[in-house]
Short mmCIF file of C-alpha atoms and ligand atoms in Angstrom, two decimals:
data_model
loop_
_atom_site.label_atom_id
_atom_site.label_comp_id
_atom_site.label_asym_id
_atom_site.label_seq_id
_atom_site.Cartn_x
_atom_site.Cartn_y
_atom_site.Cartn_z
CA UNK A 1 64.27 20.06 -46.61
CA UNK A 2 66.45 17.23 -45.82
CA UNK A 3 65.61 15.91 -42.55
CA UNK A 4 68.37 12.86 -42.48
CA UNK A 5 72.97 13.11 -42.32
CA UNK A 6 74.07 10.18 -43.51
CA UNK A 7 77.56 8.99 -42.67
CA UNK A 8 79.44 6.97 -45.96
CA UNK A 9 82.22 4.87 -45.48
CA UNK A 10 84.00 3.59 -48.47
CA UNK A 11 87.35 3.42 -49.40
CA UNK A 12 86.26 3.45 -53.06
CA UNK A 13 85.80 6.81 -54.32
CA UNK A 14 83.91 5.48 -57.52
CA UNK A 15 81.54 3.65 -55.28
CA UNK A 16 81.41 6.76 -52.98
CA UNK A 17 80.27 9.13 -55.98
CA UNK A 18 77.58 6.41 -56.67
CA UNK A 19 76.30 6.49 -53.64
CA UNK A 20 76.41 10.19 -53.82
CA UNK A 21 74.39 10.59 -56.90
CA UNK A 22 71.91 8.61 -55.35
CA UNK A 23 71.48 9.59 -51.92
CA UNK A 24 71.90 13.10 -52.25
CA UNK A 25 68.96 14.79 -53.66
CA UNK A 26 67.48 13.37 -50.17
CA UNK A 27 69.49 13.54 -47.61
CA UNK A 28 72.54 15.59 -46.39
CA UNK A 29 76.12 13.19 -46.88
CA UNK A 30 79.14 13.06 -45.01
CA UNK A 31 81.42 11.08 -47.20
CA UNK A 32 84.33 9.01 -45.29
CA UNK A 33 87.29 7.36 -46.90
CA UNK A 34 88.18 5.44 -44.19
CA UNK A 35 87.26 3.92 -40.87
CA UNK A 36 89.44 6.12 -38.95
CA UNK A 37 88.06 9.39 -40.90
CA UNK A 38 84.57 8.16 -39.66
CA UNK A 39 85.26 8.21 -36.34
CA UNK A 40 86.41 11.71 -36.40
CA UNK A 41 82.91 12.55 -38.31
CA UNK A 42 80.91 11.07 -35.47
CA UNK A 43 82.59 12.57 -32.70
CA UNK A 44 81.65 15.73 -34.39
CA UNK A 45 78.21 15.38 -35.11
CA UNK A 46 76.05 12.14 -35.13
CA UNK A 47 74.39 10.90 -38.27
CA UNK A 48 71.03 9.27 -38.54
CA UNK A 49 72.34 6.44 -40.18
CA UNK A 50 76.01 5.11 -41.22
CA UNK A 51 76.68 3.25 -44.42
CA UNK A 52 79.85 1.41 -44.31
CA UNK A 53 81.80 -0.97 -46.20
CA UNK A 54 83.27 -3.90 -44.99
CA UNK A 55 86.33 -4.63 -46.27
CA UNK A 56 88.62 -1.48 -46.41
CA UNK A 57 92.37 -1.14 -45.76
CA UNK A 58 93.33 0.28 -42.49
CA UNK A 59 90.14 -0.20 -40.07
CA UNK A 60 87.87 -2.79 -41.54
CA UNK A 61 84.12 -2.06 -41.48
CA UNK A 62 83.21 -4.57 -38.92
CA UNK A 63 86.18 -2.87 -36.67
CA UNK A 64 84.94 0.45 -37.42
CA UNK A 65 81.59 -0.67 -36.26
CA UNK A 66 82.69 -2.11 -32.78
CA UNK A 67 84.30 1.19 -32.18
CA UNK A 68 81.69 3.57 -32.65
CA UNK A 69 79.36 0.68 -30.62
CA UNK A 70 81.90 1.22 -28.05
CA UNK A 71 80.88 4.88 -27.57
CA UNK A 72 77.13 4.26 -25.65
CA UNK A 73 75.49 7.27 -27.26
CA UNK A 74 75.98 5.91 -30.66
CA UNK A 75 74.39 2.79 -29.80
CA UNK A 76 71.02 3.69 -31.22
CA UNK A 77 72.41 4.85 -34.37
CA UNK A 78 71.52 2.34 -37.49
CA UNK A 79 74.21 0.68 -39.59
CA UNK A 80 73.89 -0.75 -43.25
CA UNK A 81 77.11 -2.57 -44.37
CA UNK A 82 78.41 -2.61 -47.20
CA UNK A 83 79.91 -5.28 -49.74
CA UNK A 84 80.85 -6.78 -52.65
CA UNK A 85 80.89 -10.58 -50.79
CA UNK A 86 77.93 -12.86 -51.62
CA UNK A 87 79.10 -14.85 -48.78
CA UNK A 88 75.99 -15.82 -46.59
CA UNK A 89 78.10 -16.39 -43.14
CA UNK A 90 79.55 -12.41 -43.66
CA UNK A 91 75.72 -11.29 -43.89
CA UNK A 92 75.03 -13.43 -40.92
CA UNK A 93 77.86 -12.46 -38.83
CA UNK A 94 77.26 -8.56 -39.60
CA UNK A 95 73.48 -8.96 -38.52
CA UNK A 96 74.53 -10.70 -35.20
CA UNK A 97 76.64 -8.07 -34.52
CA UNK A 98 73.95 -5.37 -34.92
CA UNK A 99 73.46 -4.26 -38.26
CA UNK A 100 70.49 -3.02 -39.56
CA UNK A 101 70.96 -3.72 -42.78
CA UNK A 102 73.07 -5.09 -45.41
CA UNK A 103 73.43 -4.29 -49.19
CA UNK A 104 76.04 -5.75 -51.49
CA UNK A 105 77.56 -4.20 -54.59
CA UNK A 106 77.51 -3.49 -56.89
CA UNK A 107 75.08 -1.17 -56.24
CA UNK A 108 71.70 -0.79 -57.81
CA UNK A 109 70.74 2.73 -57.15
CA UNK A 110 66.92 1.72 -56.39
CA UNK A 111 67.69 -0.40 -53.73
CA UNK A 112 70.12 1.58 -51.91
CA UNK A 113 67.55 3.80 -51.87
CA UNK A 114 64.26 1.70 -50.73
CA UNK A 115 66.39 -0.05 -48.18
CA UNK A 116 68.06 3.37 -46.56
CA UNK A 117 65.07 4.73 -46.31
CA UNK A 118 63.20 2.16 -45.01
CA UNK A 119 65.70 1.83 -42.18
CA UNK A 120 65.73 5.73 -41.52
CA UNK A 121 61.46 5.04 -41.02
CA UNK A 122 61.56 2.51 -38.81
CA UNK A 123 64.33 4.38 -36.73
CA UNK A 124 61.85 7.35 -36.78
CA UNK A 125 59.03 5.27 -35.66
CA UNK A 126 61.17 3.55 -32.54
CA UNK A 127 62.45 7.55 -31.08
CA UNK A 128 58.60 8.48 -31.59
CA UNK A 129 57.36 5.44 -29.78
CA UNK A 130 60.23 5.59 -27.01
CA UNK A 131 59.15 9.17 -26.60
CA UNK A 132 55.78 8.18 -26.29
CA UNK A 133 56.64 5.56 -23.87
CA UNK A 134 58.40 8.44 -21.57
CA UNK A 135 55.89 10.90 -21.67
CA UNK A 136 53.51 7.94 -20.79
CA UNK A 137 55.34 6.93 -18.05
CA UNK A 138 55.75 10.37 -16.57
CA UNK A 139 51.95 10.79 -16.32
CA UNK A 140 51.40 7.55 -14.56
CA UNK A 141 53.88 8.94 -12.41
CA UNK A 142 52.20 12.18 -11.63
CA UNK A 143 48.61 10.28 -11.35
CA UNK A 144 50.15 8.42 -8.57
CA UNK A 145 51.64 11.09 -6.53
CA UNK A 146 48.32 13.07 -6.80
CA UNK A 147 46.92 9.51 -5.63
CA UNK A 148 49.91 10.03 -2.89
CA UNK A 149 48.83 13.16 -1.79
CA UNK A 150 45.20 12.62 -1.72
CA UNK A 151 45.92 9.55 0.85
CA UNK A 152 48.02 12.28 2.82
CA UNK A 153 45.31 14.27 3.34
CA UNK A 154 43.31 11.44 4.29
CA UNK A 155 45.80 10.32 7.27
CA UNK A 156 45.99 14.39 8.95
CA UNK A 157 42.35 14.74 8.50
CA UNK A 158 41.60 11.89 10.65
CA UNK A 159 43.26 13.76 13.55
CA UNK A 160 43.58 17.62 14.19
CA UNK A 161 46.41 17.19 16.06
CA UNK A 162 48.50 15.29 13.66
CA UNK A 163 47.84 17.93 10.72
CA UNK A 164 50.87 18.92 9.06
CA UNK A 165 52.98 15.87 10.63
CA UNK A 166 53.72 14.03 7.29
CA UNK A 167 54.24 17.40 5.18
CA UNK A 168 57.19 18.13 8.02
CA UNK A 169 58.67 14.87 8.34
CA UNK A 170 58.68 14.34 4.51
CA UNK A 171 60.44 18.09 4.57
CA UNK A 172 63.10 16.75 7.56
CA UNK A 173 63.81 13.82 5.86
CA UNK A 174 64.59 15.46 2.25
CA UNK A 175 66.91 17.86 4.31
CA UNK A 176 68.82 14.53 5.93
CA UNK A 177 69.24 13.42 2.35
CA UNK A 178 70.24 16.05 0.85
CA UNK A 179 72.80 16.95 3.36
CA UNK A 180 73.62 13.15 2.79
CA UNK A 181 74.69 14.02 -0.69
CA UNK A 182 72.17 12.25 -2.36
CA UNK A 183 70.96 12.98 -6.13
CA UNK A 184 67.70 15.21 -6.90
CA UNK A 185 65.87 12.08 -7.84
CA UNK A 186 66.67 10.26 -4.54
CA UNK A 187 65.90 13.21 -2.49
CA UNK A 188 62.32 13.39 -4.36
CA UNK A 189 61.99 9.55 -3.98
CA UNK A 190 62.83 10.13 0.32
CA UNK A 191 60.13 12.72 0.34
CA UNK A 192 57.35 11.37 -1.71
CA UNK A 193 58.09 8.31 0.78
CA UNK A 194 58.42 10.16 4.16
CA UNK A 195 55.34 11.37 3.32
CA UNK A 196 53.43 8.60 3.56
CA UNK A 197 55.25 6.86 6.32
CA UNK A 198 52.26 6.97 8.54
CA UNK A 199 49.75 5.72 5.80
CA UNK A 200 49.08 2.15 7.49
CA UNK A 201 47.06 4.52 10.41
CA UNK A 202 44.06 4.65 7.94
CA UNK A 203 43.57 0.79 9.79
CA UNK A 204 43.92 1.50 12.96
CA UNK A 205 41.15 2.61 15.42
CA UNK A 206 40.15 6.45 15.89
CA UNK A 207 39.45 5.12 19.82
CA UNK A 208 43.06 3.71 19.76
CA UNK A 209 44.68 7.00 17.87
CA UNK A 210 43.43 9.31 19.76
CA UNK A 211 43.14 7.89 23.56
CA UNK A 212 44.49 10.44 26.34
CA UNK A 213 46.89 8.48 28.21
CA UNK A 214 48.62 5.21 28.25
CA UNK A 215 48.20 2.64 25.90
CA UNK A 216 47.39 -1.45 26.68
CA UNK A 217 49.92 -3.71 25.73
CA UNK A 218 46.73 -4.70 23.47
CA UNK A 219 46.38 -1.48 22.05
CA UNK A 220 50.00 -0.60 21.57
CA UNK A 221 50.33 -4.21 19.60
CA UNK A 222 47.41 -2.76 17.62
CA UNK A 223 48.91 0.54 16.65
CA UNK A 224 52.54 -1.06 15.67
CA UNK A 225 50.90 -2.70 12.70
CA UNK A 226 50.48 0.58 11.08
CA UNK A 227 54.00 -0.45 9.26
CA UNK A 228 52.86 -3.35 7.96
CA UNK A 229 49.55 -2.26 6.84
CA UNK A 230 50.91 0.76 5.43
CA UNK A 231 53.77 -1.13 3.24
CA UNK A 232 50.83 -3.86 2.06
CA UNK A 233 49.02 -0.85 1.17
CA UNK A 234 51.72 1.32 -0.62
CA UNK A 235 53.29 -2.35 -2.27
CA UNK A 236 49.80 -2.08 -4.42
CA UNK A 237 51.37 1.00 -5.63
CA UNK A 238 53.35 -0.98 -8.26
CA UNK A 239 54.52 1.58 -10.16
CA UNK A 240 56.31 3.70 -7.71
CA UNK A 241 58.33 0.87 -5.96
CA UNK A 242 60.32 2.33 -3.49
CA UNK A 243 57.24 3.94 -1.19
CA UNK A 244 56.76 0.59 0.99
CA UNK A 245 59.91 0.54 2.77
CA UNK A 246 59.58 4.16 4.33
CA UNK A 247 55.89 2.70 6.26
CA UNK A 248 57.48 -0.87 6.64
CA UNK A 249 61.07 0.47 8.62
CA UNK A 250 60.28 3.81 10.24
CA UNK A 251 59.98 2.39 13.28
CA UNK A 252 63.44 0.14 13.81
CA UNK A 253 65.41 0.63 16.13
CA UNK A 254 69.06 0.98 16.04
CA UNK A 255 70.11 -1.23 18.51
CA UNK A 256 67.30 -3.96 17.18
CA UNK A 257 64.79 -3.19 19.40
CA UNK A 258 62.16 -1.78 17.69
CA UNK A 259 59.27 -3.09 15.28
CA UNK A 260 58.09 -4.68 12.61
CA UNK A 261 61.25 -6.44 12.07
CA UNK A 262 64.04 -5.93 14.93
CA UNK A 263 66.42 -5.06 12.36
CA UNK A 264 69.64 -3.94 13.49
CA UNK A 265 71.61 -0.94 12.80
CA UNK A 266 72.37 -0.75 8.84
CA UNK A 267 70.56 -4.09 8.16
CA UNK A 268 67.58 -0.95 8.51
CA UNK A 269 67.24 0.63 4.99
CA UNK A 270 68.44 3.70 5.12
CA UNK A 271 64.89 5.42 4.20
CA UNK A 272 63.47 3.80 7.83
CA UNK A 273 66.42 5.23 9.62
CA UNK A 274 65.82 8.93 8.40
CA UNK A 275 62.47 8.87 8.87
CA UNK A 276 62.99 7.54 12.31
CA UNK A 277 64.95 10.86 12.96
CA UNK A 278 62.76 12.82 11.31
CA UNK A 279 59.16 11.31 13.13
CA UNK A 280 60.64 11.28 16.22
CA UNK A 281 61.72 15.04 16.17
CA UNK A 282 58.43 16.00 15.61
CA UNK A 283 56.37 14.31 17.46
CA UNK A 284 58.33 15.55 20.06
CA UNK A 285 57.96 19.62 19.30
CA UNK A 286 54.27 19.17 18.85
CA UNK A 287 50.94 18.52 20.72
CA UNK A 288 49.76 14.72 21.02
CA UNK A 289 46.81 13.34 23.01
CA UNK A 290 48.82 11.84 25.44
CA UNK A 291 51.14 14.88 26.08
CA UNK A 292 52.43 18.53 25.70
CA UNK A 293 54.74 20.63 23.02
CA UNK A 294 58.28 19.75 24.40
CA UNK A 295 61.00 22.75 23.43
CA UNK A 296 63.76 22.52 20.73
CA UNK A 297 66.46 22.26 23.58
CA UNK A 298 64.73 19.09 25.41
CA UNK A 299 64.00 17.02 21.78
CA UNK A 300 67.82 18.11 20.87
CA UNK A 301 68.76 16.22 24.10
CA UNK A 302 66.12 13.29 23.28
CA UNK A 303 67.94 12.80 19.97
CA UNK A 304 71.32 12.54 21.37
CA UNK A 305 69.76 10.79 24.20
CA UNK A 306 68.84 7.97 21.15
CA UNK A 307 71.78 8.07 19.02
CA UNK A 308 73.19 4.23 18.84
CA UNK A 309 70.04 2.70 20.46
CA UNK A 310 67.23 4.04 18.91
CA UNK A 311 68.76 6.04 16.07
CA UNK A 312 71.65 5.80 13.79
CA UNK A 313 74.18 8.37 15.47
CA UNK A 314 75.37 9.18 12.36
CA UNK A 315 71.73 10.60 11.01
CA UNK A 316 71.16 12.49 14.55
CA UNK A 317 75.03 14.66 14.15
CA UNK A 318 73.43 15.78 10.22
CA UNK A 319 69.83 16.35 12.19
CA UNK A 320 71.60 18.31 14.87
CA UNK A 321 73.52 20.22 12.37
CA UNK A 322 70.61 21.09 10.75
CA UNK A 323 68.84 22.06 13.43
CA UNK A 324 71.42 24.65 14.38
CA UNK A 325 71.64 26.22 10.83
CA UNK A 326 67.73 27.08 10.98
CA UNK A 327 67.02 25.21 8.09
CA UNK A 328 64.55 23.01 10.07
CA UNK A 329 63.41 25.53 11.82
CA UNK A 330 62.13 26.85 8.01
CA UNK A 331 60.54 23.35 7.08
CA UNK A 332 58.60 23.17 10.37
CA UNK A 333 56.38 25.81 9.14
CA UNK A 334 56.00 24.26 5.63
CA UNK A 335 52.73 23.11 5.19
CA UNK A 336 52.00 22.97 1.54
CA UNK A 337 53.28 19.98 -0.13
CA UNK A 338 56.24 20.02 -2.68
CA UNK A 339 56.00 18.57 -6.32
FE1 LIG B 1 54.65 5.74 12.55
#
């Protein structure tokens, strides 16, 4: 079976039945007379590899080849120029400009076809490897979001009350960005990182966590470094780069006021201001140490309440909206954990 197309361009019909002869026992040919005819060949259906001549009438080869580099999905396909110049600066020039390969004529059947196929191997070998490379990537990927998720469970078990906190905000926040219009992959990226906006908590004090009442100015300095612990700790996460900011900004304010930073209003990536919506509304409808369940009405308010000083307004009218179509209603009772 032949497993190879071959594209060849050559004005010379002589030299294309050559070629012919040659190459096709092994492969299966499209045969081009001209640059322009190429073009029209591609478009249609990509070869492996393109043989083209240099000098033709019409579209040389070297202007044929800039125009099917032009096209980004035929960047990867291998050229091998043609030529009957011995001149060393042509080789040169057609090898800087991304040739594979480069045979001159007349041809000698045996070379043609040691060099084509040579080409059409190493080709081979560079898809398998890339493919390699992707599937190899993917499952570091996946080891590190099971790594993600076993840190999760880590922060809830540490504190009944909290259970279920991260799963909900991570749920919120992929809501916001959805309804922001961003792409599948960003909304993945916004909940694998809402998730794990409370990770820096696995340093602070159980005694500190879970005291009934208020806080010292001591202990509340104590507990704000959960951001900063958190992003040191999800920064070591180098191959998932995006999951520090969502622990380092959650807690910015708006209006500048809040911690670690005092950022201001968009200076705040935009991950630290949804999950500041997002935290907020929750810890709000549910139980804490230091106070009751408050109802959807009252932490409606609270949110409008904050809008321009401690939340972007813009983030609390999409929460609000959501809220009224039910659909966060339906996340707060998520509690397993999306891929
Ligand atoms: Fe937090």
């Amino acid at each position: 079976m032949k497993d190879h197309t071959i594209l060849v361009v050559d004005d010379n019909r002589t030299n294309l039945q050559i070629i012919r002869d040659v190459l096709e026992p092994h492969y299966t040919l499209q045969l081009a007379i001209s640059g322009e005819m190429a073009l029209k060949f591609i478009a249609r259906k990509k070869p492996d590899l393109i043989l083209l001549d240099l000098m033709m009438p019409g579209m040389n080869g070297k202007e044929c080849f800039q125009e099917i580099r032009r096209d980004p999905d035929n960047s990867r396909i291998p050229v091998i120029f043609l030529t009957a110049s011995q001149d060393e600066d042509v080789e040169v020039e057609c090898l800087n400009l991304g040739a594979s390969d480069f045979i001159t004529k007349p041809i000698v059947p045996e070379i043609l076809e040691r060099r084509i196929a040579k080409t059409l191997e190493l080709e081979d070998l560079q898809k398998n490897l890339q493919g390699k490379i992707i599937e190899k990537t993917q499952e570091i990927e996946v080891l590190a979001l099971q790594a993600i998720r076993a840190i999760v469970q880590t922060i809830e078990a540490k504190d009944e009350l909290t259970q279920g906190h991260s799963v909900r905000v991570a749920g919120y926040s992929r809501a916001i960005a959805a309804e922001l219009g961003f792409n599948e992959k960003m909304i993945g990226q916004v909940y694998q990182t809402a998730l794990l906006h409370d990770v820096g908590k696995i340093g602070i004090p159980d005694s500190i966590l879970k005291k009934k009442g208020r806080l010292t100015p001591e202990e509340y300095d104590q507990i704000k470094q959960h951001t900063t612990i958190g992003a040191n700790i999800l920064a070591s996460i180098s191959t998932i780069a995006y999951l520090e900011d969502g622990a380092r900004y959650h807690h910015e304010r708006y209006d500048g006021n809040g911690y670690p930073q005092r950022l201001k209003g968009d200076d705040i990536p935009i991950i630290g201001r949804i999950i500041a919506v997002a935290d907020v509304y929750d810890a709000l409808v549910s139980r804490r140490h230091y106070k009751e369940v408050m109802d959807d009405a009252s932490a409606r308010h609270e949110l409008l309440f904050g809008a321009g000083t401690q939340f972007d307004p813009y983030l609390v009218r999409i929460f609000i909206k959501l809220l009224d179509s039910g659909a966060i209603e339906k996340i707060k009772h998520e509690t397993e954990l999306r891929p």
